Steps between C-alpha positions, in 0.01 A plus 500: 500500500274467805284246317815315393634499858166377633484227240856394578424492872188291434703253291766473773241445773315245287823315433581500873152371580531222245844408635363489855216274385747282314722483809206396717405222259859379480551495875161339555581225250844444648362491853222254422736282297750489786216419739376211289856363468565518873759782472341690785780749569502603134123533513522732800756719324269550202190560712700754704548700180132465413399620846707815444356555152142456619420475872125452434502158330376236747636215283858626533491471879307173478762334277786636709327364809488153343873517426578603857275229637682235301830627639367460854452872562154476655500851649608656173239301309231609745593867450471464121169312512375763741593769248320312224165500686552859611531600135210277395251428781323231291817316402414140590847363435648760731274398788563133426877527514503745788305238689762238417778721640297579811447129548874439478551775758259327737231769464223253428203723587622769261570238233153351534344847479688570176400165354137561594517839325655338193228234495233771518664670200545176302285222649564277200880505542551151642867553580393731781341206684823303465700787652247549778515128572875533539454799732246314712745210519784724619263659752424143618133535406503160334120461472476825303800396291322177401188697399696733272693213342163328445378808310816511293494127420141525373623745235846348450464124564825410327742716699712263714624786719151559633470137608843513661403809697160369601667175601740697720202675661335164570827375645505785751136421581622147586295349218765276347242313290391809305858624484606169343213519251606848391864399466398197294295731277793741459729212400243371253478845339876538476706185544822688426478749786711374793306716746199268503715201593676699774164601650357150481817363660435731794154352550638147478760593762229626734333162456833324580512361146871573461564270206219657295625845596856420394370358171322828428809702587713279278256581219520872575881486489496308173290782352717774647844391616568846646188514718646565845157479665472140389847410630427675831172314547655169406781559751241544775336173401832315490571636848163374625595158360836522688691505170739774608747458215230555237359795696841668516555429129175681414583792729840518329320520166289793624810681628678448171251740340424704812814505717347758734169320564491529879220249555684229310823576685309483830351160422826357369671621817252308714562181306878539528462545874271199524768278343773652718675718239511815714762683297274505194194562714665808653616630162145483364339656808761779497390580145134501606573752776703719267210506255234546767650627826161496672425131449436388857496129416839526330659628821310245708611204290857622461517525877395134521789411268741681730355314800564168332854613417561619856545862391308643793588868459398502134177321591429758768550784250249346259237428768542862614430615145199268456347634823580857398310443174211318672479562876225235548707213361464258792716227353783745447483591871503131595799427279684812610441389859676175419791678331545742791501205738778339296694827524455506877260795503253325728301800626444635151415147383228476767356836390474381138336176609240689705437741211447207263247338735315832527488535120371144465225565752399817319495307175276227639260762632475669160542186289163532333595848381850431375579136439820584312674695776873452547415418861368165378742244642343215305590642162815377330682807371775296336269350238532594134299800388265477206348764278137392500357839419763588241473166323121531496500836324557494127549842341476673838873517567706344229822471696607498862713809464493563873703183544783611275830660580568810293832682509450865587757762404482876489520653156867609459657842547504758219831637374666637186641228277664477159293343227593447138131489420360786704126521480427829329150410389206695628155348480181696526299442815782299656546735799877476489677710759648815348746729679671781312817494713539120469445531126770769479740294712455201268525720190820663628657162571756376248378142543146362460348514847168379635357513853367155577466220754521229237738207543520435127680807365812467287821436692785672311824314443838669491868434548552549873865598447410784266160621615567866415551414133183294503294777653655801332617342175322406179296196609123498467468536878753779535419837657665704227757773535678479836536877510125564488439318829526647849676311776160407645379379158803278455476352849126438475521325163792285613308415817202377295728284286659348810160430660367324193809280495456432875824673607333668795800636688636676191153631423462642850832684467382659174162600644679655799707705257186609311320608816804678644602674176479878504198652326497783251144617554205458269361149480807337654362553852184311410695226325663417833158365603525245220852405602375446855214280374746265337742506793219430747368212290852359460555508876175311550586248229840439658323414826265265315797337329669437835179368653446264207845349557400444863166346393315773684349697212294799606157430361153577626320186613146486629617289794625761744677226698741462207585137573339221692563519872665161531756586233597850612786388717641301207534809282716811510283808465649845446345840462637741241545876515351690207553842663766615249278405206202672664710812562590520130139465388374745763759756388393443139140573604613829657696600189221401266159457670212348307682220312299179566794265443683650799204445734446150362862408576468649848187290552697186420792591724279588795315172451825303504593693815169387660375861513165422347317825578773703327496248216127544438534878521766506229311265267201731547713798398617314190138433408409863574754623244439215254150350545566232236808348669389138525818391681428745783146364542640146498763562766270710717241224477752241621605715795140574597414130500811430704395751766152341505314767299381236255206686346705803392787279394283290274348811344853622422592165345187513286600844374854375435365214291278741309810710426685203353686342794422137424663373821215666689250230406703216653518695826129585485416132458721412798407771748180671387266203457224521759461203731132419496381385839 
């Protein structure tokens, strides 16, 4: 019998081992397939499972790092590439890609050190020289960049990207002749790549050959009619040729695909102002400031619009903001002096004028050190802005994500809801939250319940005039025998039905009845915590519903000013009191401590009440009790960024993305990209 038991145990363990190996192969295949097809979130999900099955495989972290990188999560990618080289100190690919992430983070010395180490490990891997050339370029070591691209081109003479990048390096070295030669070579190697024509057009523009430049951009657009870079560049050229209508038409084409591209909005605003259309100019510049509330030139130029419109107080506000953002902005002092004089504030006007003259003198003294100072009174700050560096860098930054407007919303509140398709599946290694009391509460319920923050659950339909028959009768959504339900049960279930049909007042009455119903001991005391969760969430949702009617929806925006200064007095702004909702959730936490959904909801409500420290504390508690709650990482990350703790916030967003919150990557791209200086 002992031998039989041992043999059986051996067979079971062998079968488990084989299954684990099979699972690893399946998840590895799925992850790599998703990666190759550009389904990066799916890839991360599969590599997450692999990482839990085997935390020693450097390739798992490497592949997951690539997926994160392609989603814009540079910090998360760096952490994974770092793990890959920790697990395998001679892993060339790990050093190579860690260097790429460090380069994107502006850590050029560290990136170059990693690339040098990779080259020492694999000196014949020519792609390393290409990547190091890119890093030298970003570090503005253009001579070294040219040398590395030379090495790469000797081995790969038919790669047009290398010529484009070397040409860009020559362009920054002011050698337009060699830059033009490289761009011509890139076009010859690939006549169907619009990038070569865009680059060559830039050189022609520098040589004042506008017609040739426009011809090249026309060619680029014919090859790729959705290439916004080409339209943007052509708009600049049309502007230089004083063809404002064509310039605006091209900017309009860019904004059709990228409605939140701040740079395009900024330039279009300047053209509108130049032709006297100040209403449109203001609308565009307002958008720019909403997208980037620290854009000093946006405030400066909007102030000039107000001056021309005779709106002196608005102009003064914007000059104040421009000077607040850049205290050495001499022209802003000069212009503010003029505005104050028009408002009759003569003493203050004289002070601004004297300050401006002092700044100008300081600038002239230090001109050789800083020729681009805002104290320069000869510079025209109302000219269109170009993207020389960005347009010169192919494959360095594919899109100008920092110029896009991304809607930011907290992940919604959790509550109990009715679902006709409750998710009862349990997947291995999925780290689903499991709570025995919640499971019992759902099991005891006479209707299919689920705790969720999804907006896509089933909304039950019933005859409003005979709701009791619908709920307690024989329909597929009914709760069963009326006699088997307590008063609290009946009220709670009816409340959920009313909520999901958006009859909030009736729902609140039912939840009040559930909370106030007498208890009979046992689990009923704990169940009151669940009733309070739903009542607290309902109270918050009723506030949000009212605020949405008043066009003042409570959302978290990264601009802590909320609205542009010039428009504040045109809008009605109200604050809303979430104290009743918070009281319900806080009481639920006392009745039933340790449930992450309660702390998550409290985090949201404190955030909407502008109590950000308490908000972060509650999200942290939710994560403490449920470390795999991606929504809590996401919301905590948003709040941390909002209160200027960007590094921690971006780490949280990276973790949220890793846990399956796809919205995290759009926010990461918007707020966590490093600005290389």
